[in-house]
GROMACS .gro file of C-alpha atoms in nm:
model
  499
    1MET     CA    1  -0.165   0.026  -1.117
    2PRO     CA    2  -0.142  -0.087  -0.751
    3LYS     CA    3  -0.091   0.146  -0.490
    4HIS     CA    4   0.105   0.275  -0.672
    5LYS     CA    5   0.154  -0.029  -0.573
    6ARG     CA    6   0.329  -0.219  -0.860
    7SER     CA    7   0.309  -0.572  -0.887
    8VAL     CA    8   0.613  -0.569  -1.091
    9PRO     CA    9   0.795  -0.268  -1.009
   10ARG     CA   10   0.974  -0.035  -1.243
   11THR     CA   11   1.325   0.004  -1.247
   12HIS     CA   12   1.516   0.287  -1.144
   13ARG     CA   13   1.562   0.605  -1.343
   14PRO     CA   14   1.726   0.504  -1.676
   15GLY     CA   15   2.089   0.626  -1.783
   16ARG     CA   16   2.206   0.605  -1.418
   17LEU     CA   17   2.267   0.244  -1.349
   18ALA     CA   18   2.634   0.234  -1.341
   19ALA     CA   19   2.656   0.470  -1.085
   20ALA     CA   20   2.381   0.375  -0.871
   21THR     CA   21   2.564   0.161  -0.610
   22ALA     CA   22   2.812   0.461  -0.550
   23ALA     CA   23   2.537   0.709  -0.519
   24ALA     CA   24   2.347   0.547  -0.223
   25ALA     CA   25   2.369   0.532   0.162
   26ALA     CA   26   2.632   0.284   0.278
   27LEU     CA   27   2.510  -0.101   0.385
   28THR     CA   28   2.724  -0.224   0.649
   29GLY     CA   29   2.687  -0.588   0.794
   30GLY     CA   30   2.336  -0.595   0.695
   31LEU     CA   31   2.280  -0.237   0.885
   32LEU     CA   32   2.151   0.076   0.705
   33THR     CA   33   2.373   0.367   0.842
   34LEU     CA   34   2.194   0.692   0.893
   35THR     CA   35   2.339   1.002   1.057
   36ALA     CA   36   2.129   1.184   1.331
   37THR     CA   37   2.152   1.300   1.687
   38THR     CA   38   2.098   1.033   1.959
   39ALA     CA   39   1.720   1.008   2.024
   40THR     CA   40   1.633   1.092   2.401
   41ALA     CA   41   1.285   1.226   2.421
   42ALA     CA   42   1.021   0.966   2.522
   43PRO     CA   43   0.717   0.938   2.276
   44ALA     CA   44   0.441   1.212   2.315
   45ALA     CA   45   0.176   0.938   2.225
   46PRO     CA   46   0.104   0.561   2.275
   47ALA     CA   47   0.332   0.312   2.077
   48ALA     CA   48   0.295   0.399   1.724
   49SER     CA   49   0.131   0.047   1.617
   50LYS     CA   50  -0.011  -0.042   1.290
   51ALA     CA   51  -0.319   0.211   1.207
   52ASP     CA   52  -0.667   0.063   1.259
   53ASP     CA   53  -0.839  -0.140   0.997
   54ALA     CA   54  -1.084  -0.004   0.764
   55ASP     CA   55  -1.458  -0.044   0.878
   56PHE     CA   56  -1.693   0.113   0.634
   57ASN     CA   57  -2.033  -0.005   0.820
   58GLY     CA   58  -1.903   0.030   1.179
   59ASP     CA   59  -1.983  -0.331   1.313
   60GLY     CA   60  -1.629  -0.378   1.455
   61ALA     CA   61  -1.532  -0.615   1.191
   62ALA     CA   62  -1.247  -0.496   0.919
   63ASP     CA   63  -1.357  -0.466   0.589
   64ILE     CA   64  -1.117  -0.463   0.295
   65ALA     CA   65  -1.124  -0.295  -0.079
   66THR     CA   66  -0.998  -0.450  -0.327
   67SER     CA   67  -0.907  -0.317  -0.683
   68ALA     CA   68  -0.970  -0.457  -1.019
   69PRO     CA   69  -0.848  -0.141  -1.213
   70HIS     CA   70  -0.850  -0.277  -1.562
   71ALA     CA   71  -1.206  -0.410  -1.533
   72ASN     CA   72  -1.451  -0.393  -1.852
   73ILE     CA   73  -1.779  -0.258  -1.800
   74GLY     CA   74  -2.021  -0.249  -2.077
   75GLY     CA   75  -1.763  -0.294  -2.348
   76LYS     CA   76  -1.571   0.006  -2.194
   77ASP     CA   77  -1.234  -0.145  -2.148
   78LYS     CA   78  -0.997  -0.092  -1.814
   79ALA     CA   79  -1.292   0.139  -1.669
   80GLY     CA   80  -1.237  -0.032  -1.337
   81GLN     CA   81  -1.390  -0.179  -1.058
   82VAL     CA   82  -1.332  -0.205  -0.640
   83VAL     CA   83  -1.467  -0.502  -0.461
   84VAL     CA   84  -1.526  -0.435  -0.099
   85THR     CA   85  -1.541  -0.721   0.129
   86TYR     CA   86  -1.725  -0.671   0.465
   87GLY     CA   87  -1.602  -0.848   0.768
   88GLY     CA   88  -1.874  -1.065   0.952
   89GLY     CA   89  -1.922  -0.843   1.274
   90ALA     CA   90  -1.787  -0.916   1.640
   91GLY     CA   91  -1.702  -1.254   1.645
   92GLY     CA   92  -1.871  -1.357   1.322
   93THR     CA   93  -1.721  -1.545   1.018
   94GLU     CA   94  -1.953  -1.450   0.733
   95GLN     CA   95  -1.824  -1.202   0.464
   96ARG     CA   96  -1.999  -1.056   0.215
   97HIS     CA   97  -1.887  -0.854  -0.134
   98THR     CA   98  -2.031  -0.570  -0.291
   99THR     CA   99  -1.858  -0.425  -0.602
  100TYR     CA  100  -1.858  -0.068  -0.727
  101SER     CA  101  -1.801   0.135  -1.046
  102GLN     CA  102  -1.853   0.454  -1.180
  103ASN     CA  103  -2.180   0.311  -1.272
  104SER     CA  104  -2.314   0.228  -0.956
  105ALA     CA  105  -2.569   0.419  -0.789
  106GLY     CA  106  -2.441   0.725  -0.601
  107VAL     CA  107  -2.085   0.702  -0.751
  108PRO     CA  108  -2.013   1.038  -0.944
  109GLY     CA  109  -1.934   0.984  -1.288
  110THR     CA  110  -1.967   0.746  -1.593
  111ALA     CA  111  -1.768   0.423  -1.652
  112GLU     CA  112  -1.546   0.498  -1.916
  113ALA     CA  113  -1.271   0.303  -2.118
  114GLY     CA  114  -0.932   0.386  -1.940
  115ASP     CA  115  -1.064   0.533  -1.628
  116ALA     CA  116  -0.877   0.271  -1.432
  117PHE     CA  117  -1.123   0.326  -1.131
  118GLY     CA  118  -0.944   0.192  -0.826
  119ALA     CA  119  -0.612   0.257  -0.969
  120ASP     CA  120  -0.542   0.343  -0.591
  121THR     CA  121  -0.753   0.330  -0.283
  122ALA     CA  122  -0.716   0.483   0.089
  123TYR     CA  123  -0.964   0.471   0.342
  124GLY     CA  124  -1.036   0.699   0.661
  125ASP     CA  125  -1.289   0.887   0.828
  126PHE     CA  126  -1.282   1.176   0.612
  127ASP     CA  127  -1.614   1.340   0.718
  128ARG     CA  128  -1.594   1.263   1.108
  129ASP     CA  129  -1.920   1.077   1.133
  130GLY     CA  130  -1.761   0.764   1.296
  131TYR     CA  131  -1.755   0.559   0.981
  132ASP     CA  132  -1.459   0.499   0.743
  133ASP     CA  133  -1.500   0.623   0.392
  134LEU     CA  134  -1.293   0.510   0.077
  135ALA     CA  135  -1.110   0.736  -0.142
  136VAL     CA  136  -1.092   0.576  -0.481
  137ALA     CA  137  -0.891   0.723  -0.785
  138ALA     CA  138  -0.955   0.697  -1.150
  139ILE     CA  139  -0.622   0.818  -1.278
  140GLY     CA  140  -0.710   0.780  -1.658
  141GLU     CA  141  -1.039   1.000  -1.598
  142ASP     CA  142  -1.081   1.266  -1.874
  143VAL     CA  143  -1.216   1.558  -1.712
  144GLY     CA  144  -1.354   1.779  -1.980
  145THR     CA  145  -1.074   1.858  -2.222
  146ASP     CA  146  -0.819   1.744  -1.958
  147VAL     CA  147  -0.703   1.395  -2.133
  148ASP     CA  148  -0.604   1.155  -1.849
  149GLY     CA  149  -0.629   1.443  -1.584
  150GLY     CA  150  -0.778   1.206  -1.319
  151THR     CA  151  -0.986   1.208  -1.046
  152VAL     CA  152  -1.028   1.109  -0.683
  153GLN     CA  153  -1.387   1.033  -0.544
  154ILE     CA  154  -1.500   0.950  -0.187
  155LEU     CA  155  -1.742   0.669  -0.133
  156TRP     CA  156  -1.877   0.749   0.222
  157GLY     CA  157  -1.929   0.498   0.505
  158SER     CA  158  -2.249   0.441   0.690
  159ALA     CA  159  -2.427   0.156   0.895
  160ALA     CA  160  -2.514   0.009   0.562
  161GLY     CA  161  -2.158   0.008   0.400
  162LEU     CA  162  -2.026   0.227   0.144
  163SER     CA  163  -2.293   0.458   0.000
  164GLY     CA  164  -2.302   0.724  -0.224
  165GLY     CA  165  -2.004   0.939  -0.317
  166SER     CA  166  -1.856   1.280  -0.376
  167THR     CA  167  -1.564   1.420  -0.605
  168LEU     CA  168  -1.272   1.598  -0.463
  169THR     CA  169  -1.194   1.892  -0.618
  170ASP     CA  170  -0.878   1.891  -0.827
  171PRO     CA  171  -0.676   2.196  -0.735
  172ARG     CA  172  -0.481   2.190  -1.047
  173PRO     CA  173  -0.756   2.128  -1.334
  174THR     CA  174  -0.642   2.091  -1.730
  175GLN     CA  175  -0.299   1.954  -1.628
  176HIS     CA  176  -0.320   1.569  -1.796
  177ASP     CA  177  -0.140   1.470  -1.488
  178ARG     CA  178  -0.313   1.158  -1.357
  179PHE     CA  179  -0.446   1.316  -1.032
  180GLY     CA  180  -0.497   1.060  -0.754
  181GLY     CA  181  -0.239   0.839  -0.823
  182PRO     CA  182  -0.092   0.791  -0.527
  183LEU     CA  183  -0.346   0.833  -0.227
  184GLN     CA  184  -0.285   0.814   0.125
  185ALA     CA  185  -0.493   0.888   0.454
  186GLY     CA  186  -0.338   1.000   0.789
  187ASP     CA  187  -0.382   1.217   1.086
  188PHE     CA  188  -0.066   1.459   0.985
  189ASP     CA  189  -0.148   1.755   1.222
  190GLY     CA  190  -0.257   1.541   1.538
  191ASP     CA  191  -0.595   1.667   1.533
  192GLY     CA  192  -0.772   1.365   1.546
  193THR     CA  193  -0.914   1.398   1.198
  194ASP     CA  194  -0.821   1.180   0.905
  195ASP     CA  195  -0.653   1.379   0.630
  196LEU     CA  196  -0.590   1.303   0.255
  197ALA     CA  197  -0.253   1.318   0.052
  198VAL     CA  198  -0.299   1.316  -0.304
  199GLY     CA  199  -0.007   1.297  -0.567
  200ALA     CA  200  -0.026   1.281  -0.943
  201SER     CA  201   0.154   1.007  -1.120
  202SER     CA  202   0.220   1.219  -1.451
  203GLY     CA  203   0.307   1.576  -1.366
  204ALA     CA  204   0.426   1.798  -1.082
  205ALA     CA  205   0.598   1.614  -0.783
  206THR     CA  206   0.364   1.851  -0.560
  207ILE     CA  207   0.154   1.640  -0.325
  208ASP     CA  208  -0.177   1.814  -0.228
  209LEU     CA  209  -0.309   1.760   0.126
  210PHE     CA  210  -0.670   1.791   0.223
  211ASP     CA  211  -0.748   1.829   0.603
  212GLY     CA  212  -0.987   1.997   0.827
  213GLY     CA  213  -1.254   1.728   0.740
  214ILE     CA  214  -1.395   1.692   0.400
  215THR     CA  215  -1.746   1.746   0.374
  216ARG     CA  216  -1.994   1.565   0.154
  217THR     CA  217  -1.981   1.799  -0.137
  218GLY     CA  218  -1.587   1.719  -0.181
  219THR     CA  219  -1.473   2.029  -0.024
  220PRO     CA  220  -1.190   1.993   0.247
  221GLY     CA  221  -1.192   2.220   0.573
  222ASN     CA  222  -0.837   2.313   0.443
  223HIS     CA  223  -0.589   2.240   0.159
  224TYR     CA  224  -0.210   2.291   0.146
  225THR     CA  225   0.092   2.143  -0.067
  226VAL     CA  226   0.430   1.994  -0.018
  227LEU     CA  227   0.699   1.971  -0.277
  228PRO     CA  228   0.956   1.699  -0.188
  229PRO     CA  229   1.266   1.680  -0.372
  230ILE     CA  230   1.164   1.430  -0.645
  231HIS     CA  231   1.143   1.470  -1.008
  232SER     CA  232   0.830   1.564  -1.184
  233GLY     CA  233   0.687   1.508  -1.529
  234GLU     CA  234   0.573   1.220  -1.741
  235GLY     CA  235   0.668   0.888  -1.563
  236ALA     CA  236   0.793   1.041  -1.245
  237GLY     CA  237   0.624   1.249  -0.984
  238PRO     CA  238   0.540   1.036  -0.634
  239PHE     CA  239   0.515   0.687  -0.697
  240ASN     CA  240   0.373   0.561  -0.353
  241LEU     CA  241   0.289   0.749  -0.055
  242HIS     CA  242   0.254   0.587   0.312
  243SER     CA  243   0.198   0.727   0.646
  244GLY     CA  244   0.262   0.643   1.013
  245ASP     CA  245   0.386   0.803   1.314
  246VAL     CA  246   0.788   0.747   1.327
  247ASN     CA  247   0.891   0.987   1.595
  248GLY     CA  248   0.632   0.916   1.833
  249ASP     CA  249   0.491   1.305   1.846
  250GLY     CA  250   0.140   1.152   1.807
  251ARG     CA  251   0.114   1.298   1.414
  252ASP     CA  252   0.151   1.096   1.141
  253ASP     CA  253   0.460   1.104   0.897
  254LEU     CA  254   0.442   1.097   0.523
  255ILE     CA  255   0.681   0.872   0.319
  256VAL     CA  256   0.716   0.972  -0.044
  257ASP     CA  257   0.877   0.736  -0.303
  258GLY     CA  258   1.034   0.886  -0.616
  259TYR     CA  259   1.315   0.991  -0.820
  260SER     CA  260   1.528   1.191  -0.607
  261THR     CA  261   1.638   1.537  -0.741
  262ALA     CA  262   1.988   1.470  -0.598
  263ASP     CA  263   2.114   1.211  -0.799
  264ASP     CA  264   1.788   1.104  -1.003
  265TYR     CA  265   1.751   0.756  -0.854
  266ASN     CA  266   1.486   0.593  -0.655
  267ALA     CA  267   1.450   0.683  -0.296
  268ASN     CA  268   1.184   0.705  -0.010
  269LEU     CA  269   1.153   1.023   0.174
  270TRP     CA  270   1.052   1.060   0.534
  271LEU     CA  271   0.832   1.413   0.566
  272PRO     CA  272   0.766   1.457   0.919
  273GLY     CA  273   0.436   1.544   1.032
  274SER     CA  274   0.371   1.857   1.256
  275ALA     CA  275   0.099   2.086   1.412
  276ASN     CA  276   0.055   2.280   1.078
  277GLY     CA  277   0.055   1.924   0.891
  278ILE     CA  278   0.351   1.759   0.662
  279THR     CA  279   0.659   1.970   0.613
  280THR     CA  280   0.985   1.920   0.420
  281THR     CA  281   1.162   2.060   0.691
  282GLY     CA  282   1.384   1.786   0.833
  283VAL     CA  283   1.328   1.553   0.530
  284GLN     CA  284   1.526   1.243   0.555
  285ARG     CA  285   1.629   0.983   0.265
  286LEU     CA  286   1.573   0.627   0.283
  287PRO     CA  287   1.660   0.327   0.086
  288ALA     CA  288   1.477   0.258  -0.246
  289GLY     CA  289   1.207   0.069  -0.312
  290TYR     CA  290   0.841   0.149  -0.416
  291ILE     CA  291   0.648  -0.018  -0.110
  292THR     CA  292   0.647   0.088   0.240
  293ASP     CA  293   0.478   0.041   0.557
  294VAL     CA  294   0.516   0.196   0.911
  295GLY     CA  295   0.434   0.030   1.248
  296ASP     CA  296   0.578  -0.038   1.596
  297THR     CA  297   0.742  -0.345   1.553
  298ASN     CA  298   0.949  -0.365   1.880
  299GLY     CA  299   0.712  -0.212   2.097
  300ASP     CA  300   0.919   0.118   2.195
  301GLY     CA  301   0.643   0.370   2.110
  302TYR     CA  302   0.810   0.466   1.777
  303GLY     CA  303   0.698   0.389   1.416
  304ASP     CA  304   0.933   0.170   1.230
  305ILE     CA  305   0.957   0.177   0.849
  306ILE     CA  306   0.952  -0.097   0.632
  307ILE     CA  307   1.072  -0.082   0.270
  308GLY     CA  308   1.066  -0.318   0.004
  309LEU     CA  309   1.334  -0.316  -0.243
  310THR     CA  310   1.297  -0.506  -0.534
  311TRP     CA  311   1.585  -0.473  -0.756
  312ASP     CA  312   1.814  -0.773  -0.784
  313GLU     CA  313   2.135  -0.499  -0.862
  314GLY     CA  314   2.240  -0.187  -0.989
  315ILE     CA  315   2.105   0.046  -0.712
  316ALA     CA  316   2.255   0.044  -0.353
  317GLY     CA  317   2.080  -0.167  -0.109
  318ALA     CA  318   1.988  -0.434  -0.365
  319ASN     CA  319   2.024  -0.794  -0.331
  320LYS     CA  320   1.929  -1.073  -0.575
  321GLY     CA  321   1.590  -1.169  -0.540
  322GLY     CA  322   1.475  -0.822  -0.357
  323THR     CA  323   1.532  -0.719  -0.005
  324VAL     CA  324   1.315  -0.585   0.305
  325TYR     CA  325   1.460  -0.320   0.529
  326VAL     CA  326   1.335  -0.264   0.858
  327ILE     CA  327   1.416   0.083   1.002
  328GLU     CA  328   1.370   0.180   1.347
  329GLY     CA  329   1.223   0.507   1.453
  330ASN     CA  330   1.318   0.732   1.746
  331ALA     CA  331   1.232   1.066   1.868
  332ASN     CA  332   1.423   1.214   1.596
  333GLY     CA  333   1.267   1.001   1.300
  334PRO     CA  334   1.380   0.692   1.104
  335TYR     CA  335   1.736   0.702   1.264
  336GLY     CA  336   1.731   0.378   1.454
  337PRO     CA  337   1.919   0.048   1.399
  338SER     CA  338   1.811  -0.121   1.052
  339GLN     CA  339   1.762  -0.459   0.965
  340ALA     CA  340   1.784  -0.634   0.614
  341ILE     CA  341   1.584  -0.955   0.525
  342THR     CA  342   1.630  -1.152   0.199
  343GLN     CA  343   1.502  -1.498   0.114
  344ASP     CA  344   1.851  -1.638   0.219
  345THR     CA  345   1.835  -1.470   0.554
  346THR     CA  346   1.863  -1.753   0.802
  347GLY     CA  347   1.480  -1.888   0.873
  348VAL     CA  348   1.343  -1.743   0.572
  349PRO     CA  349   1.221  -2.024   0.337
  350GLY     CA  350   1.289  -2.067   0.001
  351GLY     CA  351   1.626  -1.884  -0.150
  352SER     CA  352   1.699  -1.537  -0.353
  353GLU     CA  353   1.689  -1.567  -0.728
  354ASN     CA  354   1.675  -1.307  -0.964
  355GLY     CA  355   1.337  -1.193  -1.073
  356ASP     CA  356   1.170  -1.318  -0.733
  357ASN     CA  357   1.067  -0.950  -0.653
  358PHE     CA  358   1.075  -1.014  -0.290
  359GLY     CA  359   0.924  -0.712  -0.115
  360ALA     CA  360   0.707  -0.600  -0.416
  361GLU     CA  361   0.428  -0.565  -0.144
  362LEU     CA  362   0.424  -0.604   0.225
  363ASP     CA  363   0.192  -0.529   0.523
  364LEU     CA  364   0.206  -0.499   0.917
  365GLY     CA  365  -0.086  -0.670   1.147
  366ASP     CA  366  -0.108  -0.901   1.427
  367ILE     CA  367  -0.169  -1.245   1.244
  368ASN     CA  368  -0.160  -1.471   1.548
  369GLY     CA  369  -0.299  -1.229   1.793
  370ASP     CA  370  -0.024  -1.207   2.042
  371GLY     CA  371  -0.022  -0.838   2.059
  372HIS     CA  372   0.309  -0.807   1.831
  373LEU     CA  373   0.305  -0.726   1.476
  374ASP     CA  374   0.384  -0.986   1.187
  375LEU     CA  375   0.481  -0.877   0.839
  376VAL     CA  376   0.356  -1.021   0.494
  377VAL     CA  377   0.609  -1.001   0.215
  378SER     CA  378   0.498  -1.113  -0.126
  379SER     CA  379   0.733  -1.242  -0.417
  380PRO     CA  380   0.510  -1.209  -0.698
  381GLY     CA  381   0.785  -1.306  -0.952
  382GLU     CA  382   0.885  -1.608  -0.744
  383ASP     CA  383   0.917  -1.966  -0.972
  384LEU     CA  384   0.791  -2.262  -0.781
  385ASP     CA  385   0.888  -2.618  -0.878
  386GLY     CA  386   0.939  -2.509  -1.248
  387VAL     CA  387   0.628  -2.264  -1.266
  388ALA     CA  388   0.724  -1.931  -1.395
  389ASP     CA  389   0.594  -1.641  -1.218
  390ALA     CA  390   0.374  -1.828  -0.983
  391GLY     CA  391   0.415  -1.585  -0.693
  392SER     CA  392   0.462  -1.659  -0.321
  393ALA     CA  393   0.404  -1.490   0.009
  394THR     CA  394   0.611  -1.497   0.336
  395LEU     CA  395   0.503  -1.456   0.662
  396ILE     CA  396   0.745  -1.297   0.918
  397TYR     CA  397   0.614  -1.320   1.316
  398GLY     CA  398   0.695  -1.087   1.550
  399ALA     CA  399   0.942  -1.230   1.840
  400ALA     CA  400   0.740  -1.353   2.113
  401ASP     CA  401   0.972  -1.096   2.353
  402GLY     CA  402   0.845  -0.839   2.170
  403SER     CA  403   1.184  -0.741   2.034
  404GLY     CA  404   1.068  -0.703   1.681
  405LEU     CA  405   1.057  -0.899   1.356
  406SER     CA  406   1.219  -1.239   1.402
  407THR     CA  407   1.285  -1.461   1.111
  408GLN     CA  408   1.311  -1.779   1.303
  409GLY     CA  409   0.965  -1.978   1.178
  410ALA     CA  410   0.913  -1.772   0.898
  411VAL     CA  411   0.615  -1.926   0.656
  412LEU     CA  412   0.582  -1.937   0.309
  413LEU     CA  413   0.239  -1.953   0.110
  414SER     CA  414   0.212  -2.032  -0.239
  415GLN     CA  415  -0.149  -2.155  -0.412
  416ASP     CA  416  -0.014  -2.530  -0.353
  417THR     CA  417   0.012  -2.471   0.033
  418PRO     CA  418  -0.248  -2.654   0.219
  419GLY     CA  419  -0.528  -2.448   0.307
  420VAL     CA  420  -0.460  -2.201   0.019
  421PRO     CA  421  -0.722  -2.252  -0.291
  422ASN     CA  422  -0.614  -2.323  -0.632
  423SER     CA  423  -0.268  -2.430  -0.735
  424ASN     CA  424   0.060  -2.260  -0.855
  425GLU     CA  425   0.009  -2.173  -1.240
  426THR     CA  426   0.247  -1.972  -1.452
  427ASN     CA  427   0.194  -1.608  -1.449
  428ASP     CA  428  -0.049  -1.596  -1.142
  429HIS     CA  429   0.169  -1.344  -0.977
  430PHE     CA  430   0.032  -1.460  -0.641
  431GLY     CA  431   0.113  -1.186  -0.391
  432SER     CA  432   0.031  -0.917  -0.653
  433ASP     CA  433  -0.097  -0.705  -0.309
  434VAL     CA  434  -0.093  -0.832   0.044
  435HIS     CA  435  -0.282  -0.723   0.351
  436ILE     CA  436  -0.372  -0.813   0.697
  437ASP     CA  437  -0.737  -0.725   0.843
  438ASP     CA  438  -0.936  -0.889   1.143
  439LEU     CA  439  -1.218  -0.935   0.945
  440ASN     CA  440  -1.413  -1.156   1.222
  441ALA     CA  441  -1.312  -0.932   1.513
  442ASP     CA  442  -1.159  -1.224   1.706
  443GLY     CA  443  -0.807  -1.037   1.781
  444ARG     CA  444  -0.612  -1.252   1.479
  445GLY     CA  445  -0.584  -1.081   1.155
  446GLU     CA  446  -0.684  -1.256   0.839
  447VAL     CA  447  -0.411  -1.256   0.557
  448ALA     CA  448  -0.544  -1.122   0.211
  449ILE     CA  449  -0.330  -1.202  -0.107
  450GLY     CA  450  -0.392  -1.076  -0.446
  451ALA     CA  451  -0.323  -1.252  -0.763
  452LEU     CA  452  -0.375  -1.045  -1.051
  453GLY     CA  453  -0.249  -1.268  -1.322
  454GLU     CA  454  -0.485  -1.565  -1.200
  455ASN     CA  455  -0.688  -1.713  -1.522
  456GLY     CA  456  -0.538  -1.544  -1.788
  457ALA     CA  457  -0.521  -1.191  -1.604
  458ASN     CA  458  -0.878  -1.195  -1.466
  459GLY     CA  459  -0.720  -1.199  -1.134
  460ALA     CA  460  -0.831  -1.332  -0.793
  461PHE     CA  461  -0.760  -1.279  -0.439
  462TYR     CA  462  -0.751  -1.516  -0.152
  463VAL     CA  463  -0.879  -1.436   0.237
  464LEU     CA  464  -0.713  -1.690   0.461
  465ASN     CA  465  -0.832  -1.698   0.821
  466SER     CA  466  -0.613  -1.695   1.079
  467ASN     CA  467  -0.718  -1.978   1.327
  468ALA     CA  468  -0.656  -2.018   1.684
  469ASP     CA  469  -0.414  -2.303   1.616
  470GLY     CA  470  -0.197  -2.082   1.411
  471SER     CA  471  -0.302  -2.212   1.082
  472LEU     CA  472  -0.449  -2.015   0.799
  473THR     CA  473  -0.717  -2.140   0.547
  474SER     CA  474  -0.964  -2.034   0.319
  475SER     CA  475  -1.282  -2.246   0.176
  476ALA     CA  476  -1.234  -2.077  -0.163
  477GLY     CA  477  -1.072  -1.785  -0.358
  478ILE     CA  478  -1.279  -1.482  -0.490
  479TYR     CA  479  -1.276  -1.460  -0.859
  480THR     CA  480  -1.423  -1.203  -1.120
  481SER     CA  481  -1.693  -1.444  -1.138
  482THR     CA  482  -1.770  -1.443  -0.714
  483VAL     CA  483  -1.818  -1.072  -0.751
  484GLY     CA  484  -1.974  -1.002  -1.064
  485ILE     CA  485  -1.689  -0.848  -1.293
  486SER     CA  486  -1.673  -0.931  -1.668
  487ALA     CA  487  -1.383  -1.162  -1.762
  488THR     CA  488  -1.354  -0.950  -2.087
  489GLY     CA  489  -1.016  -0.835  -2.091
  490THR     CA  490  -0.789  -0.857  -1.820
  491PRO     CA  491  -0.963  -0.709  -1.511
  492HIS     CA  492  -0.642  -0.768  -1.291
  493LEU     CA  493  -0.845  -0.827  -0.970
  494GLY     CA  494  -0.639  -0.855  -0.655
  495SER     CA  495  -0.409  -0.553  -0.797
  496ASN     CA  496  -0.441  -0.346  -0.470
  497PHE     CA  497  -0.577  -0.342  -0.147
  498ALA     CA  498  -0.668  -0.020   0.018
  499ASP     CA  499  -0.430   0.113   0.307
   0.00000   0.00000   0.00000
């Protein structure tokens, strides 16, 4: 499912619950203690801000790709579809939606039951033609006799949008490993070309890196692997990948989430980029939590790592309802001061309750156009006014002085919030994923929020326009009926936004 972003994250590795707290890093006064030498070097590149929005048609406005990985296609349950919402062009307000599946013209393969096309997605200009492309994983794809071998297909950008596609060559066929879950793009060697990192959610912990440009036959210029210290096997491997320049050297680093081989507990690992790509030299362990993002929240030129740790207890760093950690980067990596945010933090609306899943999804972007990164955090398990698992999202804005994220003035969004379509309902899981993208090229990021449980798990997503007065409004939600997805089964539209 999502990204392997998960709307209701898995618990940590079974059998180690009692020892979890003692096994992890010390937390003192809300600050995470990491040991390293003091950073002295200045960034070798401009400020490590949030990566550019996807633009599949090159019109200057962002586009977003939203997954419905369980969509039924022609009676094939859980075949999967992806919806691309194209922005309205420079200064425009119009948005249009196009739905893609393995039955779409030019897309390789055929929609089959259990393929889960769209289980994960990632964007980047992989063929270096100036248009962003979309990598789509179908982790349940049977490839010959390789049951659930998985496949990754790249849909190519053009002036008309995504058109045609190619299958990325699986370097380890016949492994039954769900190749493609998860995916993440980034420029890991700093050569100006987008690379693609590919994991396998049920096999080896090995992560495949494809760089040097990918041709429209699906062949990369170069391929290499890294083996982070995480467990492999059924239900293990990397759960989530994310990229960003943490140490300011002009190369993206890779954040890998999985079960640490050191103690069998969930952890995020920082793997630095280098002139030769991602390396495990200097790997640094970070707090647990499936979801991460990277961006320069305080304007010091180094990317900061945002981690969503949703567990209520039983693992170090957990707090009732969930926790978001902000770990500042410096020239040595993620060794700067850290900040812990919960729903009990001063300024954050609501309160922490077991099962809220605060931090289940999160994303950085500039919502109000002030030049500082803001953060949207979801709580898809939030109960609101007696409505179980209605879900919510919290906006945490960057401080006006550029000092970083400030919880003062944070805003809680639900489907009962004015300007947000629909209303709170049981099991909507509003916040199954969240994303910030400037869809009308006005300098302010729109806030997209998924609700995979909407309408009996048909799912939906909502694009909230960021207005000049600071308000967020949307005229209507985007439902399966809006984009031509069958309501048969449980499509789970809104499970995942491409990152």
